[in-house]
Amino acid sequence: MRMVDLIEKKKDGLEHNEEELHFIIDGYVKGHIPDYQMSAWMMAICFQGLTMQETILLTKEMMYSGEILDLSSIHGIKVDKHSTGGVGDKTSLVLGPMVAACGVPVAKMSGRGLGHTGGTLDKLESIPGFCIQIEKDDFIKQVNECHFSIIGQNEHLVPADKKMYALRDVTGTVACIPLIASSIMSKKLAAGSDAILLDVKYGNGAFMKTKEEAKKLAQVMIDIGHSLGKDTRVTLSNMSQPLGNAIGNSLEVKEAILTLLGKGPDDLFQLCLQSGIQMLLQAQKTKSLQEARQMLMKVIEDQSAFHVLCQMVKSQGGNEKYIQHPELFENAKEIIPVYSIEQGYVKDLKARDLGLVSMKLGGGRASIDDVIDYSVGLILNKKIGDYVQKGEVLLYVHTNHELSSELKDEILKAYVFQNEYVEKPTLIDEVLQ
Ligand code: URA
């Protein structure tokens, strides 16, 4: 077999078989196929697409390119959760403890943030002492004991995706549904859980700009999951504005703590509640939506979800006093209010642009080896649907440097106003399975 013939085949819109896909993925991981041929093939996929059968076969080839985690010594049905990424998305820090407190084991691997989106690992590392790299046996022991652990992505997991994703990033081949679906699902399937809940986001701050695109991606991932016998469900959620009010690492941890204590922003709590209901159903804790909701409300009211977070932080070497007393987190040197120069209802709040502002303050990475300043970020005071008077505070900038006029301008431009009433957006539109 020759790679050049397979590139031609895909360019002509023809279907690959299992043997051909194995040749491509195996050859690329082993270094027999060079980057230039792989990128030509992936570009052909961007134009010609893949059939569902090809997408499933590609996912399997990618999944088996490395280690498959064996979580069978964790008791119970393990449900993994994945979000396609957004701004202010601290869901794992709230949803994980809520579901774990209901007795569902959550053994999660997360990634770091890049560009406008923040990563769960960076947020956790803002807690002094917290360790994201623990031995597999300790990870399993911790999940058996407190039902919850989040660790860094195992580097032996899906090496094919690591190489392909880095190449896609620089060859304009990221935004392609079969390539995104196989990338996400190969990692989720290799991570060893029994069921998977995916939060596919759409809107300004997300990969998928429209609900229709998000739905297509969701359906492909569900079909992949089902073909491998995993209960796979998707919440389609609107990322037209940041989730919650906090953007930035320790600011988001503090907001997650507040939410676990029942005092957080409603949009974040509702998303965690809706997702948690699905996860309890997937873990077969109950068959009733109503009962799942009651179980989740109870672990907030009796603070058992909050205690799971404390226990998890302690087990992973973090200083749990920061969770019990969030005022211990170091504050940025300055907290600067940004005042509105317009009035009206907030119609749009560009999540991506605010994510980039937080990154430029030092709260995120422009490139992979940038060092993060955990204390900086933004706290939103106004969101879509709020009425704003001229001179009212839109948001607070937490910074260790002066706020440049360019950044202030970017913040002001992220808010779009109109005179007519604006309804607050619904967050979860649909659950697909
Ligand atoms: N996230 C992934 O892991 N892969 C993609 O291709 C896109 C988003």
Coordinates of C-alpha atoms and ligand atoms in Angstrom, one line a residue, residues 165 168 179-180 183-184 187 207, ligand 1:
Y165 CA -3.9 17.3 16.7
R168 CA -4.2 19.9 12.5
L179 CA -11.7 14.6 12.8
I180 CA -13.0 16.3 15.9
S183 CA -10.1 12.9 18.3
I184 CA -12.4 13.3 21.3
K187 CA -9.4 9.6 24.1
F207 CA -15.6 25.3 18.5
Ligands
URA1 N1 -10.9 18.7 21.3 C1 -10.2 17.6 21.0 O1 -9.8 16.8 21.8 N2 -10.0 17.3 19.7 C2 -10.5 18.1 18.7 O2 -10.3 17.8 17.5 C3 -11.2 19.2 19.0 C4 -11.4 19.5 20.3

